[in-house]
Short mmCIF file of C-alpha atoms in Angstrom, two decimals:
data_model
loop_
_atom_site.label_atom_id
_atom_site.label_comp_id
_atom_site.label_asym_id
_atom_site.label_seq_id
_atom_site.Cartn_x
_atom_site.Cartn_y
_atom_site.Cartn_z
CA MET H 1001 38.31 13.05 47.83
CA LYS H 1002 36.32 14.46 50.78
CA ARG H 1003 35.77 10.65 51.74
CA VAL H 1004 39.68 9.90 50.90
CA ALA H 1005 40.32 12.00 53.66
CA ALA H 1006 37.32 11.05 55.91
CA VAL H 1007 39.00 7.42 56.32
CA ARG H 1008 42.56 8.47 56.57
CA TRP H 1009 40.87 10.87 59.59
CA LEU H 1010 39.31 7.40 60.59
CA ALA H 1011 42.78 5.78 60.87
CA LEU H 1012 43.85 8.10 62.88
CA ILE H 1013 42.27 8.78 65.34
CA THR H 1014 41.60 5.24 65.76
CA VAL H 1015 45.38 4.59 65.36
CA SER H 1016 46.04 7.12 68.48
CA PHE H 1017 43.01 5.55 70.56
CA ALA H 1018 44.49 2.74 70.29
CA ALA H 1019 47.23 3.79 71.08
CA ALA H 1020 46.14 6.06 74.11
CA THR H 1021 44.09 3.18 74.75
CA THR H 1022 47.52 0.61 76.03
CA THR H 1023 47.94 3.54 78.20
CA TRP H 1024 44.48 3.90 80.30
CA GLY H 1025 44.49 -0.02 79.78
CA ALA H 1026 41.41 -1.40 82.19
CA SER H 1027 42.32 0.69 85.46
CA MET H 1028 43.10 4.01 83.96
CA ARG H 1029 39.91 6.04 81.90
CA PRO H 1030 39.04 8.92 81.21
CA LYS H 1031 36.02 10.27 81.87
CA ALA H 1032 32.99 13.04 80.57
CA THR H 1033 31.28 15.06 82.57
CA ILE H 1034 27.84 16.20 81.31
CA GLU H 1035 26.21 18.57 83.13
CA THR H 1036 22.31 19.22 83.08
CA THR H 1037 19.92 21.17 83.22
CA LYS H 1038 18.89 18.22 86.48
CA GLY H 1039 22.53 18.10 87.41
CA THR H 1040 25.63 16.68 86.85
CA ILE H 1041 26.47 13.20 85.49
CA VAL H 1042 29.99 11.56 85.05
CA ILE H 1043 30.47 9.01 82.57
CA GLU H 1044 34.17 6.26 83.03
CA LEU H 1045 34.13 6.19 79.14
CA TRP H 1046 35.90 2.35 77.90
CA PRO H 1047 38.61 2.80 75.38
CA ASP H 1048 39.83 -0.76 75.92
CA VAL H 1049 36.09 -2.13 75.23
CA ALA H 1050 35.10 0.66 72.40
CA PRO H 1051 37.97 2.44 71.38
CA THR H 1052 36.83 4.38 68.24
CA THR H 1053 33.10 4.78 69.99
CA VAL H 1054 35.21 6.75 72.91
CA ALA H 1055 36.95 8.10 70.20
CA ARG H 1056 34.41 9.77 68.63
CA PHE H 1057 32.65 10.84 71.65
CA VAL H 1058 35.36 12.57 72.95
CA GLU H 1059 35.83 13.78 69.52
CA LEU H 1060 32.71 15.06 69.43
CA ALA H 1061 32.49 16.37 73.10
CA ASP H 1062 35.80 18.98 72.69
CA ALA H 1063 34.32 19.95 69.73
CA GLY H 1064 31.52 21.46 72.05
CA THR H 1065 29.05 19.38 69.11
CA PHE H 1066 26.41 18.18 72.88
CA ASP H 1067 25.98 21.55 74.14
CA GLY H 1068 22.60 22.73 74.19
CA LEU H 1069 21.50 19.67 72.61
CA THR H 1070 18.59 17.93 74.11
CA PHE H 1071 17.53 14.33 75.78
CA HIS H 1072 14.96 13.56 72.86
CA ARG H 1073 13.93 10.41 73.75
CA VAL H 1074 13.27 9.24 77.78
CA VAL H 1075 11.99 5.95 78.20
CA PRO H 1076 11.40 5.38 81.88
CA GLY H 1077 12.58 1.94 83.31
CA PHE H 1078 14.15 1.95 79.75
CA VAL H 1079 16.46 4.73 78.33
CA ALA H 1080 16.60 8.55 78.34
CA GLN H 1081 19.14 8.61 75.23
CA GLY H 1082 20.72 12.94 73.67
CA GLY H 1083 22.82 13.47 70.81
CA ASP H 1084 20.74 14.03 68.44
CA PRO H 1085 21.02 18.10 66.43
CA ARG H 1086 17.63 17.43 65.36
CA GLY H 1087 16.55 16.81 68.61
CA ASP H 1088 13.89 14.05 66.96
CA GLY H 1089 15.91 10.63 66.48
CA TYR H 1090 16.96 10.75 62.72
CA GLY H 1091 20.01 13.55 63.51
CA GLY H 1092 23.59 12.39 63.60
CA PRO H 1093 27.29 14.18 62.88
CA GLY H 1094 26.96 13.63 59.23
CA TRP H 1095 29.03 9.94 59.60
CA SER H 1096 28.46 6.76 60.90
CA GLN H 1097 30.57 4.68 62.30
CA ARG H 1098 30.97 0.78 62.67
CA CYS H 1099 30.20 -1.47 66.01
CA GLU H 1100 32.07 -2.29 68.41
CA ASP H 1101 31.37 -5.97 69.38
CA SER H 1102 32.28 -6.37 73.35
CA ARG H 1103 30.91 -8.66 76.34
CA ALA H 1104 30.16 -5.78 77.86
CA THR H 1105 26.45 -5.74 79.16
CA TYR H 1106 23.95 -3.35 80.10
CA GLU H 1107 23.29 -3.23 83.61
CA ARG H 1108 21.74 0.12 84.96
CA GLY H 1109 24.30 2.92 84.32
CA THR H 1110 25.55 1.51 81.06
CA VAL H 1111 26.54 4.26 77.98
CA GLY H 1112 25.96 2.67 74.31
CA MET H 1113 25.89 4.33 71.28
CA ALA H 1114 22.27 4.24 69.50
CA LEU H 1115 21.18 2.90 65.79
CA ALA H 1116 19.38 3.13 62.89
CA GLY H 1117 20.67 -0.78 62.35
CA ARG H 1118 24.18 -1.75 62.35
CA ASP H 1119 26.79 0.22 61.92
CA THR H 1120 24.78 3.59 62.08
CA GLY H 1121 26.54 4.74 65.30
CA GLY H 1122 26.85 8.19 65.50
CA SER H 1123 26.33 10.96 68.63
CA GLN H 1124 23.38 9.66 69.64
CA PHE H 1125 23.63 8.06 72.85
CA PHE H 1126 21.67 6.76 75.60
CA VAL H 1127 21.95 5.28 79.23
CA ALA H 1128 20.12 2.26 80.50
CA ILE H 1129 17.59 2.78 83.27
CA THR H 1130 17.34 -0.34 84.05
CA PRO H 1131 19.15 -3.23 83.26
CA GLN H 1132 18.73 -4.04 79.96
CA PRO H 1133 19.97 -7.56 78.57
CA HIS H 1134 18.88 -7.54 75.98
CA LEU H 1135 21.23 -4.84 74.30
CA ASP H 1136 23.71 -7.06 74.73
CA ALA H 1137 26.04 -7.48 71.89
CA ARG H 1138 23.72 -5.76 69.72
CA TYR H 1139 24.94 -1.60 70.60
CA THR H 1140 28.22 -0.74 71.52
CA ALA H 1141 28.59 0.12 74.97
CA PHE H 1142 30.92 2.20 75.90
CA GLY H 1143 30.76 3.15 79.30
CA ARG H 1144 28.58 3.14 82.69
CA VAL H 1145 27.88 6.08 84.79
CA SER H 1146 29.93 6.38 87.53
CA GLU H 1147 28.46 9.62 89.48
CA GLY H 1148 24.82 10.88 89.05
CA MET H 1149 22.78 8.24 88.49
CA GLU H 1150 19.78 10.40 90.06
CA VAL H 1151 19.98 12.47 87.80
CA VAL H 1152 19.22 10.20 84.87
CA ASP H 1153 16.63 8.84 86.88
CA ARG H 1154 15.12 12.50 87.09
CA LEU H 1155 15.76 12.87 83.21
CA ALA H 1156 12.44 13.99 81.20
CA ARG H 1157 12.25 14.68 77.55
CA GLY H 1158 13.48 18.04 76.18
CA ASP H 1159 15.40 18.48 78.87
CA VAL H 1160 19.13 20.40 77.82
CA ILE H 1161 23.18 18.82 77.82
CA ARG H 1162 24.57 21.87 78.87
CA THR H 1163 27.42 21.38 78.45
CA VAL H 1164 29.80 17.50 78.01
CA ARG H 1165 33.71 17.62 79.20
CA VAL H 1166 36.42 14.98 79.08
CA GLU H 1167 38.68 14.74 81.53
CA ARG H 1168 42.11 11.64 80.52
CA GLY H 1169 42.47 8.84 82.85
CA ARG H 1170 41.05 7.95 85.62
CA THR H 1171 41.59 4.66 88.04
CA ALA H 1172 38.62 2.96 87.38
CA THR H 1173 36.36 -0.14 87.44
CA GLU H 1174 35.50 -3.08 86.12
CA PRO H 1175 32.76 -3.00 83.69
CA SER H 1176 30.32 -6.54 83.21
CA LEU H 1177 31.67 -9.38 80.66
CA ARG H 1178 29.46 -11.48 81.36
CA PRO H 1179 28.48 -14.24 78.15
CA PRO H 1180 24.75 -12.54 76.47
CA GLY H 1181 21.87 -14.13 77.39
#
């Protein structure tokens, strides 16, 4: 019964976000503001590129799921990763989702869904600190840092995500859509 309810919920949220994506399109996108112990990071979310991933990220942010969690993995010159309720890289929200393949590329500041294998995304996300073309088409990209990349550069393992708040609808720039490779 729980599985049926979860599937119905996912279908509802996907349909709702698909409708919202039509409204937002590529010119109006929501933004997520992440307040950390090192400063503020603003992420332009891409519901037109990864609608289910953005919908679930927004749902988790609205529920306060990220508040008080840490950046549990920070690799200089690679990524800063957070969103794990366990804080050890193995936690999640209790469900997983399918990957959303796109032609978005991992430039500096691209935000992606962390995985433990294909179709295992949940609450963990990462920000590319430098271009990472080997991640293209392997991890769902669902946004890009539009403000605060200098904060991402200063993050260290254990820095706290104080809050994540989402503002719907915002004028935006296009993601890089060059083919991988």
